mmCIF file with all atom_site columns, C-alpha atoms in Angstrom:
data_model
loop_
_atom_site.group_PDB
_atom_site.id
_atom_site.type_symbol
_atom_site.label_atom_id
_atom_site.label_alt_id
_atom_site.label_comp_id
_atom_site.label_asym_id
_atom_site.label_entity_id
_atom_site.label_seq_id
_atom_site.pdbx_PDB_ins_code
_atom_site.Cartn_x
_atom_site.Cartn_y
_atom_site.Cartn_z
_atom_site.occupancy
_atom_site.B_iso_or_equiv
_atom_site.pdbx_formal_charge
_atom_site.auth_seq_id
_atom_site.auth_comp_id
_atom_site.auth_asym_id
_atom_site.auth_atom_id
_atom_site.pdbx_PDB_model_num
ATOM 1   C CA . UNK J 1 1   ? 31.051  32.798 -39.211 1.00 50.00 ? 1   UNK J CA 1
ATOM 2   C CA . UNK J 1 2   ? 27.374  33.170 -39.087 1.00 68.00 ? 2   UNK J CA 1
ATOM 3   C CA . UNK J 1 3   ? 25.703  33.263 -42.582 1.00 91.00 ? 3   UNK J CA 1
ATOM 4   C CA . UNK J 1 4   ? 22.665  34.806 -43.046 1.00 95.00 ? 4   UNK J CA 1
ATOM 5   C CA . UNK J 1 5   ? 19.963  34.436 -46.268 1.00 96.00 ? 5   UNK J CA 1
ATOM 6   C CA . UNK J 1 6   ? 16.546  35.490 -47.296 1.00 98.00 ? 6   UNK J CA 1
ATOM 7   C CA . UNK J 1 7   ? 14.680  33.224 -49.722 1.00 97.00 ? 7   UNK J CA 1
ATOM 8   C CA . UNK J 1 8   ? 10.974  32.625 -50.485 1.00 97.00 ? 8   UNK J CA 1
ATOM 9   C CA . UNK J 1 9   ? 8.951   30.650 -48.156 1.00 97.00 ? 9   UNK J CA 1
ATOM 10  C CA . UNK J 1 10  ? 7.763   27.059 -48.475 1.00 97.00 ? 10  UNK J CA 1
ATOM 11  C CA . UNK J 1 11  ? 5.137   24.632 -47.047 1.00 97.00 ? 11  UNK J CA 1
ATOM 12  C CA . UNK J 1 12  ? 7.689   23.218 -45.342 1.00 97.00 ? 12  UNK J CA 1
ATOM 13  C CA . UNK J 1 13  ? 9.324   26.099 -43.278 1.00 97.00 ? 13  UNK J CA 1
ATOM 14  C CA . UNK J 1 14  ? 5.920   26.238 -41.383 1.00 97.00 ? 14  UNK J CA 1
ATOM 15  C CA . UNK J 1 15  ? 6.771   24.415 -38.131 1.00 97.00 ? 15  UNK J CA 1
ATOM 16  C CA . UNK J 1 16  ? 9.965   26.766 -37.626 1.00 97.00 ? 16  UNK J CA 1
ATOM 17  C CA . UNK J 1 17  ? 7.813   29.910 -38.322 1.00 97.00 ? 17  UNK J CA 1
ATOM 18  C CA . UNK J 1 18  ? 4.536   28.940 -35.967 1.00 97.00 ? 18  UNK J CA 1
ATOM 19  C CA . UNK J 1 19  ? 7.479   28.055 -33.286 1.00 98.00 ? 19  UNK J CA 1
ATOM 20  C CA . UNK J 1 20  ? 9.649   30.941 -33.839 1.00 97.00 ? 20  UNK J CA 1
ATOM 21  C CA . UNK J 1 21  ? 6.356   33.260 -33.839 1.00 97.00 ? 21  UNK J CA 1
ATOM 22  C CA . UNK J 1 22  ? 5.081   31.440 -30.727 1.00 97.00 ? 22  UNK J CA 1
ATOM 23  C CA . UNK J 1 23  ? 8.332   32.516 -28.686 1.00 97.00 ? 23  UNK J CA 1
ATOM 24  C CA . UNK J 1 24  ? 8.173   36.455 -30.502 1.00 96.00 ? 24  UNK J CA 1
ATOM 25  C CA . UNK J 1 25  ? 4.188   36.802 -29.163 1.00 96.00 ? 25  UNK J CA 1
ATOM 26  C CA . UNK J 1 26  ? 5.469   35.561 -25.974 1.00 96.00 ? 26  UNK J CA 1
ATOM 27  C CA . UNK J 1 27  ? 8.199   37.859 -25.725 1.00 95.00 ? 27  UNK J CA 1
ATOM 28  C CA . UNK J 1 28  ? 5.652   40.074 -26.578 1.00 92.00 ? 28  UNK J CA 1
ATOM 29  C CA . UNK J 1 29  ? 3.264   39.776 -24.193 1.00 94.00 ? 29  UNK J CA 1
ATOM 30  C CA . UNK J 1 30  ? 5.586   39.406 -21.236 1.00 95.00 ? 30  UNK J CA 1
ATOM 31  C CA . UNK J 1 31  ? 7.402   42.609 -22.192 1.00 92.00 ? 31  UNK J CA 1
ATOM 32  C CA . UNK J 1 32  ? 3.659   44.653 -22.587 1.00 89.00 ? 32  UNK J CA 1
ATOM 33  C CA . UNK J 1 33  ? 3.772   45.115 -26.333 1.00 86.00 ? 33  UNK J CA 1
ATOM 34  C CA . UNK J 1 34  ? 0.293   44.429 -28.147 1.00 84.00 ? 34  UNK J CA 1
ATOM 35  C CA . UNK J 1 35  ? -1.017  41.002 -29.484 1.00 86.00 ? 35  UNK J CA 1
ATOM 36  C CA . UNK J 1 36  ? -1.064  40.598 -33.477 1.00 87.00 ? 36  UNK J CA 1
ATOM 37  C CA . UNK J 1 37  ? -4.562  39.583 -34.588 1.00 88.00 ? 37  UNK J CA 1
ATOM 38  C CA . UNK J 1 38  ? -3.142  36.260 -35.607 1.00 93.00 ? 38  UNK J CA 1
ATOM 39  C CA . UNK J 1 39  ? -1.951  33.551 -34.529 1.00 95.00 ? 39  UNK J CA 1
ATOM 40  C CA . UNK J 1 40  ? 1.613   31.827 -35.001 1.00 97.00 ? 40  UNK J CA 1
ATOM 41  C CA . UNK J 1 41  ? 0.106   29.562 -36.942 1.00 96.00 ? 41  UNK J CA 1
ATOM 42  C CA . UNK J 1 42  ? -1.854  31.625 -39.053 1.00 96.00 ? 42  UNK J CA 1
ATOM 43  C CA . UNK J 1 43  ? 1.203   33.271 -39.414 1.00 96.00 ? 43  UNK J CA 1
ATOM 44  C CA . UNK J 1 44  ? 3.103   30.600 -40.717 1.00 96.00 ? 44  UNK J CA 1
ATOM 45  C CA . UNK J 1 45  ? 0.700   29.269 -43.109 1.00 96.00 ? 45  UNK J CA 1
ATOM 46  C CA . UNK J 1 46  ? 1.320   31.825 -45.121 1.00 95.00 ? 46  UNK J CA 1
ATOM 47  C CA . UNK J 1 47  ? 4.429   30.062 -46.507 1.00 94.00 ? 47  UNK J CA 1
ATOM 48  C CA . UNK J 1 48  ? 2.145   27.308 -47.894 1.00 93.00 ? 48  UNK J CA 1
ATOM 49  C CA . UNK J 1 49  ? 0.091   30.078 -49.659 1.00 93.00 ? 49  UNK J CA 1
ATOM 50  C CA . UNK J 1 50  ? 1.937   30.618 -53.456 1.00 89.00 ? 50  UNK J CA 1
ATOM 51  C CA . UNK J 1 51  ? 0.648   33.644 -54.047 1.00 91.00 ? 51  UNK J CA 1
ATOM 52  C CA . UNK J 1 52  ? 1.867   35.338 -50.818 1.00 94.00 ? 52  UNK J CA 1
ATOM 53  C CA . UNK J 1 53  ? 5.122   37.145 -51.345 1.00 96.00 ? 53  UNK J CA 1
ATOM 54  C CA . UNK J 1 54  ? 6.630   35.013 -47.947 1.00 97.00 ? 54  UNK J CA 1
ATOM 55  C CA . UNK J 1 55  ? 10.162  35.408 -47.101 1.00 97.00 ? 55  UNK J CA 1
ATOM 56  C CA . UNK J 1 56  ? 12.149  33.215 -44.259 1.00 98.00 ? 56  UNK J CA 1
ATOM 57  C CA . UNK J 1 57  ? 15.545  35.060 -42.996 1.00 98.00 ? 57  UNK J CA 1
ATOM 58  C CA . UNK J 1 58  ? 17.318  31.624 -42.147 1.00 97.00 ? 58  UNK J CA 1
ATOM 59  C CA . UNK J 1 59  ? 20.664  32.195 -39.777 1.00 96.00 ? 59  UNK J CA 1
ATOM 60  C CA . UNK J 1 60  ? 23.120  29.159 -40.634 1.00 93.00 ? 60  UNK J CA 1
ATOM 61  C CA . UNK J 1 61  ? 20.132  26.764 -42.319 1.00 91.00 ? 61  UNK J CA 1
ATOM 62  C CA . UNK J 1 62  ? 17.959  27.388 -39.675 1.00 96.00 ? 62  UNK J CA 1
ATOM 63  C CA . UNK J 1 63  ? 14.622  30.171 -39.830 1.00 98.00 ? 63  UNK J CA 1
ATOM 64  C CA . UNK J 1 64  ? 14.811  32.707 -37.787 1.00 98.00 ? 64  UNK J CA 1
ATOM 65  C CA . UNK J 1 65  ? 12.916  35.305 -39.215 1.00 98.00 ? 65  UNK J CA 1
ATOM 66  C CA . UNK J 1 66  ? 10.180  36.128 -41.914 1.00 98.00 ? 66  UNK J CA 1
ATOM 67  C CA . UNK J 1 67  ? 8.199   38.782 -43.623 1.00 97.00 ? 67  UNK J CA 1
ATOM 68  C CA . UNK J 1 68  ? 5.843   39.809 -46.434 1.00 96.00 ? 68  UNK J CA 1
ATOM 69  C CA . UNK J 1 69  ? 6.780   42.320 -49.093 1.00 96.00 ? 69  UNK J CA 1
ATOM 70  C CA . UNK J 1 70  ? 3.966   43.777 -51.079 1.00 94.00 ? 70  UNK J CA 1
ATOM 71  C CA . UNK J 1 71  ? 3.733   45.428 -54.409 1.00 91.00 ? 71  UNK J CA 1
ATOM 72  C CA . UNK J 1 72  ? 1.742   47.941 -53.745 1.00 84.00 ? 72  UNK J CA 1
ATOM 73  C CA . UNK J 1 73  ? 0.575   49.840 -50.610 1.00 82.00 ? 73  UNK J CA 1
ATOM 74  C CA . UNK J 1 74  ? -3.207  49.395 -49.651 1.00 79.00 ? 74  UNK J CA 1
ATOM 75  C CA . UNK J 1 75  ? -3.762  51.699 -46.936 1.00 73.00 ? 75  UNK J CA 1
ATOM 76  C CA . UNK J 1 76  ? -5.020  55.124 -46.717 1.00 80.00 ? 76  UNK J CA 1
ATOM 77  C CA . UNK J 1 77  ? -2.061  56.249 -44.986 1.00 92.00 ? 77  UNK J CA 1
ATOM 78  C CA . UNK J 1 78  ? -0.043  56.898 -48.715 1.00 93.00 ? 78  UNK J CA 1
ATOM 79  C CA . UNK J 1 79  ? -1.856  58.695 -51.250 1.00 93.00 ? 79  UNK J CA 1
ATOM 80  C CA . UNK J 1 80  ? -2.691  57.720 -53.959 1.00 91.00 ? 80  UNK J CA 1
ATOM 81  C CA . UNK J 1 81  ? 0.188   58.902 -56.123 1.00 92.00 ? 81  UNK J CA 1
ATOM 82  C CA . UNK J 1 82  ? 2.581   57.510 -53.381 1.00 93.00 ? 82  UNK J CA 1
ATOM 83  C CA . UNK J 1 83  ? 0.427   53.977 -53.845 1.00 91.00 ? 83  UNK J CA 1
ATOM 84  C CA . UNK J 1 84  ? 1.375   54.315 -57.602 1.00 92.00 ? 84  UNK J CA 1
ATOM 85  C CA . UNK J 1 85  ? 5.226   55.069 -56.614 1.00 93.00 ? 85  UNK J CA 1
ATOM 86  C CA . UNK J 1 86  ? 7.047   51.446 -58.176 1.00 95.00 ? 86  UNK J CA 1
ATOM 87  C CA . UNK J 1 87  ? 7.823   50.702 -54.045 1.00 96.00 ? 87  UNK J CA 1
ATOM 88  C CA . UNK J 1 88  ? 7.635   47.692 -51.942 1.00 96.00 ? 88  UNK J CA 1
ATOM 89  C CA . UNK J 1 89  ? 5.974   47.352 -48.397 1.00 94.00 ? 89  UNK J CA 1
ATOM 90  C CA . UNK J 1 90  ? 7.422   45.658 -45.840 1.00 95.00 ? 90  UNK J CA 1
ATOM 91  C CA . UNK J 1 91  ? 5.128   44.000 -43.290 1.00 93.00 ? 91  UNK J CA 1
ATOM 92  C CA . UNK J 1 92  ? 4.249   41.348 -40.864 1.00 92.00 ? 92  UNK J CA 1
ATOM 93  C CA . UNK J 1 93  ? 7.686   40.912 -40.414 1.00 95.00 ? 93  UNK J CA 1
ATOM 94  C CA . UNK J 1 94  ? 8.668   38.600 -37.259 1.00 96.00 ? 94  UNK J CA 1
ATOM 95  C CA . UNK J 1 95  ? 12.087  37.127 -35.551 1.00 97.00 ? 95  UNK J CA 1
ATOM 96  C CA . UNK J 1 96  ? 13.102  34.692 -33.431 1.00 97.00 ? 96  UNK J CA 1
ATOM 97  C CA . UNK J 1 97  ? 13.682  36.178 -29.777 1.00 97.00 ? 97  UNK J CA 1
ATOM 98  C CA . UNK J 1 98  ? 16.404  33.945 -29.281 1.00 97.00 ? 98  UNK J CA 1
ATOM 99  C CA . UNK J 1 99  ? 18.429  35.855 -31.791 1.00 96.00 ? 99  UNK J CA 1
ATOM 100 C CA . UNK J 1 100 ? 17.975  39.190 -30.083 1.00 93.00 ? 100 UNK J CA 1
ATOM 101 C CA . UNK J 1 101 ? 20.420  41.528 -30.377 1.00 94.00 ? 101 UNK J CA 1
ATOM 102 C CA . UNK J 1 102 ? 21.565  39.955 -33.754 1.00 95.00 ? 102 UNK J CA 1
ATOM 103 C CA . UNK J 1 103 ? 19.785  43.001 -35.633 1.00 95.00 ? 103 UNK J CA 1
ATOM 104 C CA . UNK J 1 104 ? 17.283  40.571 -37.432 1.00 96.00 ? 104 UNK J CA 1
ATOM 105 C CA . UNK J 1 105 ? 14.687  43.001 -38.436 1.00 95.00 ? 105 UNK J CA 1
ATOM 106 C CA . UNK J 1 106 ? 17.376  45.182 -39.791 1.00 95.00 ? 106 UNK J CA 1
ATOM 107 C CA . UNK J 1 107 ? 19.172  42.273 -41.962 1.00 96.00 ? 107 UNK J CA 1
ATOM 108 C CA . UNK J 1 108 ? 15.307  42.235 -43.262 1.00 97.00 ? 108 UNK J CA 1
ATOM 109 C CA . UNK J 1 109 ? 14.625  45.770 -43.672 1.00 96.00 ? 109 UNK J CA 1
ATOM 110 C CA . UNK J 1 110 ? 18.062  46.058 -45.472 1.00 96.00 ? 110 UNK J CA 1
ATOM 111 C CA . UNK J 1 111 ? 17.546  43.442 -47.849 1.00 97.00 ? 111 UNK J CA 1
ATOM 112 C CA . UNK J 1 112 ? 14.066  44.432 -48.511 1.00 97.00 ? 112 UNK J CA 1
ATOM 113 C CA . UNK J 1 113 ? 16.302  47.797 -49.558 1.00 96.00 ? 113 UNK J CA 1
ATOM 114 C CA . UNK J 1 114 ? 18.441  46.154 -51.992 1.00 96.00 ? 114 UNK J CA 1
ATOM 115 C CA . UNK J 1 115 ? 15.360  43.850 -53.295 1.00 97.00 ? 115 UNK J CA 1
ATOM 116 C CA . UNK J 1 116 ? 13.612  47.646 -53.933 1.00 97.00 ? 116 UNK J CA 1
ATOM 117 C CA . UNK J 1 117 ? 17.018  48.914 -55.768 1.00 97.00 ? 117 UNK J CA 1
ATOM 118 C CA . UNK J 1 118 ? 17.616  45.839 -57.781 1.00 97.00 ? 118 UNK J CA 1
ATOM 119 C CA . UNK J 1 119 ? 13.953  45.596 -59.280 1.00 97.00 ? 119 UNK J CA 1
ATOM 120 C CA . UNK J 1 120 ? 13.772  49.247 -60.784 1.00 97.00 ? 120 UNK J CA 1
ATOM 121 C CA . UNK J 1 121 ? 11.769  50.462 -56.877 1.00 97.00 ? 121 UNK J CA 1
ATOM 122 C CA . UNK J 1 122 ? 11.893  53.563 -55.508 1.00 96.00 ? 122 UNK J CA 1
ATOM 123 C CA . UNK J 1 123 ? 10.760  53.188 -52.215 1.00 96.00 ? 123 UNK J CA 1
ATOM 124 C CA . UNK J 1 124 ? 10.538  50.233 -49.326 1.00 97.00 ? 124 UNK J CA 1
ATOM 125 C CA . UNK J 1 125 ? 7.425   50.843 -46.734 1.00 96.00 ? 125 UNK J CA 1
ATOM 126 C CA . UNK J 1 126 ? 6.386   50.486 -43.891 1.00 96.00 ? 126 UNK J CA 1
ATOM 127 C CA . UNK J 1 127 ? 3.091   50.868 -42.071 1.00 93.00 ? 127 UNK J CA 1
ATOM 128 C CA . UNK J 1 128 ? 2.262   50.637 -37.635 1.00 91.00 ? 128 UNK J CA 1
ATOM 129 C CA . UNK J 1 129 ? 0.283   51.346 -35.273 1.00 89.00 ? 129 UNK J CA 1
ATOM 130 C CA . UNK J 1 130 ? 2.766   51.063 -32.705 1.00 88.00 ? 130 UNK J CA 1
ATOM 131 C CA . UNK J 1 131 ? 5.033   54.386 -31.615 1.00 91.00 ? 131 UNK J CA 1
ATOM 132 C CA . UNK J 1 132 ? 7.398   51.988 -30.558 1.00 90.00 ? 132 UNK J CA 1
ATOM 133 C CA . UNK J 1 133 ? 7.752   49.840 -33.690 1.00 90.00 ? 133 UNK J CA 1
ATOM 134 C CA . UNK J 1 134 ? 7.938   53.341 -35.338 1.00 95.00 ? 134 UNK J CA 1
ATOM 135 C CA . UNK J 1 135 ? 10.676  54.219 -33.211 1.00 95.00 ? 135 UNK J CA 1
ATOM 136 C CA . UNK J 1 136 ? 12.368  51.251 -33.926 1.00 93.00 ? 136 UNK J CA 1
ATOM 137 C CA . UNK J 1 137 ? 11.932  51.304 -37.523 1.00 95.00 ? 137 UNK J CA 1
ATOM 138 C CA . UNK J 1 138 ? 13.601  54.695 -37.534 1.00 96.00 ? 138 UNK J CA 1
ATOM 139 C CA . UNK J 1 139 ? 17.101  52.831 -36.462 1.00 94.00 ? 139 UNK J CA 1
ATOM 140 C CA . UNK J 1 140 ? 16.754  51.186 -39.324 1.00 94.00 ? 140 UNK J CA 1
ATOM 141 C CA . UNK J 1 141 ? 16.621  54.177 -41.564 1.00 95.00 ? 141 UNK J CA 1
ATOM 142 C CA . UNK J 1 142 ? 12.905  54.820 -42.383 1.00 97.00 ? 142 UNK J CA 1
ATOM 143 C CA . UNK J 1 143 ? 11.606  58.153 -41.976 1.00 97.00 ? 143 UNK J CA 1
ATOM 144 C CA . UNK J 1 144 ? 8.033   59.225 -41.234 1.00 97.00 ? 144 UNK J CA 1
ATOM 145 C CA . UNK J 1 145 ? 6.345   60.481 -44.075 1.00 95.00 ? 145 UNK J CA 1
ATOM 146 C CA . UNK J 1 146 ? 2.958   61.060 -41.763 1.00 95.00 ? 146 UNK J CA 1
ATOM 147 C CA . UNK J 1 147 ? 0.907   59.633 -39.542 1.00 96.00 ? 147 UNK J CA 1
ATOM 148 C CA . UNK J 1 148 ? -2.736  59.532 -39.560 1.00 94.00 ? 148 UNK J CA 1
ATOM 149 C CA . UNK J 1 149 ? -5.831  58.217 -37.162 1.00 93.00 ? 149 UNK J CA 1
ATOM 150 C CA . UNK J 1 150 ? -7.782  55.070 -37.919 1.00 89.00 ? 150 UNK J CA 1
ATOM 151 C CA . UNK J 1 151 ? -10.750 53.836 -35.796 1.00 89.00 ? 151 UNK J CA 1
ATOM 152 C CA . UNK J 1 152 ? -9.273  56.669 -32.817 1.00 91.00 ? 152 UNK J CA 1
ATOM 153 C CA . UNK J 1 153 ? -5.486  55.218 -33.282 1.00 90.00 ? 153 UNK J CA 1
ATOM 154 C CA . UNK J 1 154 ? -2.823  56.885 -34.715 1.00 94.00 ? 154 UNK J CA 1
ATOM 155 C CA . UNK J 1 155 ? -0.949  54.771 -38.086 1.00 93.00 ? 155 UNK J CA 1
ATOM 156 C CA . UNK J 1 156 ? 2.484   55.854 -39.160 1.00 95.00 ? 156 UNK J CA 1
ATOM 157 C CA . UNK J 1 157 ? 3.772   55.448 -42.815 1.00 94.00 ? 157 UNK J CA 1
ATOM 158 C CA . UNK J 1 158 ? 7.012   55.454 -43.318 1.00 96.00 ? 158 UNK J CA 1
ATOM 159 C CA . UNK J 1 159 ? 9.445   54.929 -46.088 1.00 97.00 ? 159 UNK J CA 1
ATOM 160 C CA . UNK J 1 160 ? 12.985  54.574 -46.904 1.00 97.00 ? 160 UNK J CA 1
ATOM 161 C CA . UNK J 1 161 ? 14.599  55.040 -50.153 1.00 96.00 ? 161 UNK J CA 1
ATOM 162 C CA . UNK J 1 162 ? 15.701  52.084 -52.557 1.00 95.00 ? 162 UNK J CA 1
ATOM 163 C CA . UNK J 1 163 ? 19.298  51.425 -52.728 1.00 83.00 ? 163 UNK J CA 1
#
């Protein structure tokens, strides 16, 4: 039986991450989806940083996934009384392509759920600039709350009530 967990990052999980993240912007690329501004291993040196809030999703011991959950939304996309909503925000969330199909980003997204329920949150977040990504986020049970225009490109924020 495969076991799944999400725990908080550590200097040490950032070879898996920066080769994990390596394969996703791959994938990526050869499937037309934009580049992220950073790179797999500025992306994994996050889990050496102790005040980043740095998850790994590790499938039977081994890290196949990883994301960021914030306190507090930053972007103009949520007003300000939304910012001030106790929620979470879910971002830079990446898997491992060689899980695909094993519904990685939702295992996240749901745990980021119960996370949100179990420490008094209302909402979890999410912010793109992708309509895809939105799309996809929508399977996993976040609704749009509105999208606005940044720099001549459209941002969605979404949410999806706490457990």
């Amino acid at each position: 039986m495969d076991h799944f967990r999400i725990r908080r990052g550590t200097p040490d999980d950032q070879r898996a991450v920066a080769q994990f993240t390596a394969r996703r912007f791959a994938w990526m690329k050869a499937h037309g989806h934009s580049p992220w501004p950073q790179t797999p291993e500025e992306v994994a040196s996050r889990a050496a940083m102790e005040q980043c809030p740095f998850y790994v999703l590790e499938k039977d011991d081994t890290v196949v996934g990883c994301t960021i959950l914030l306190d507090r939304p930053g972007t103009t996309v949520f007003t300000e009384a939304e910012r001030d909503e106790p929620s979470y925000v879910l971002t830079s969330s990446v898997t491992d392509p060689l899980y695909r199909g094993q519904r990685l980003g939702a295992r996240i997204a749901d745990w980021a759920r119960e996370k949100a329920a179990g420490d008094g949150r209302t909402w979890v977040r999410r912010v793109t600039t992708e309509a895809q990504l939105a799309d996809y986020y929508k399977t996993q049970g976040f609704d749009v709350l509105r999208v606005v225009e940044r720099d001549g490109h459209p941002v969605w924020g979404m949410q999806r009530k706490a457990v």
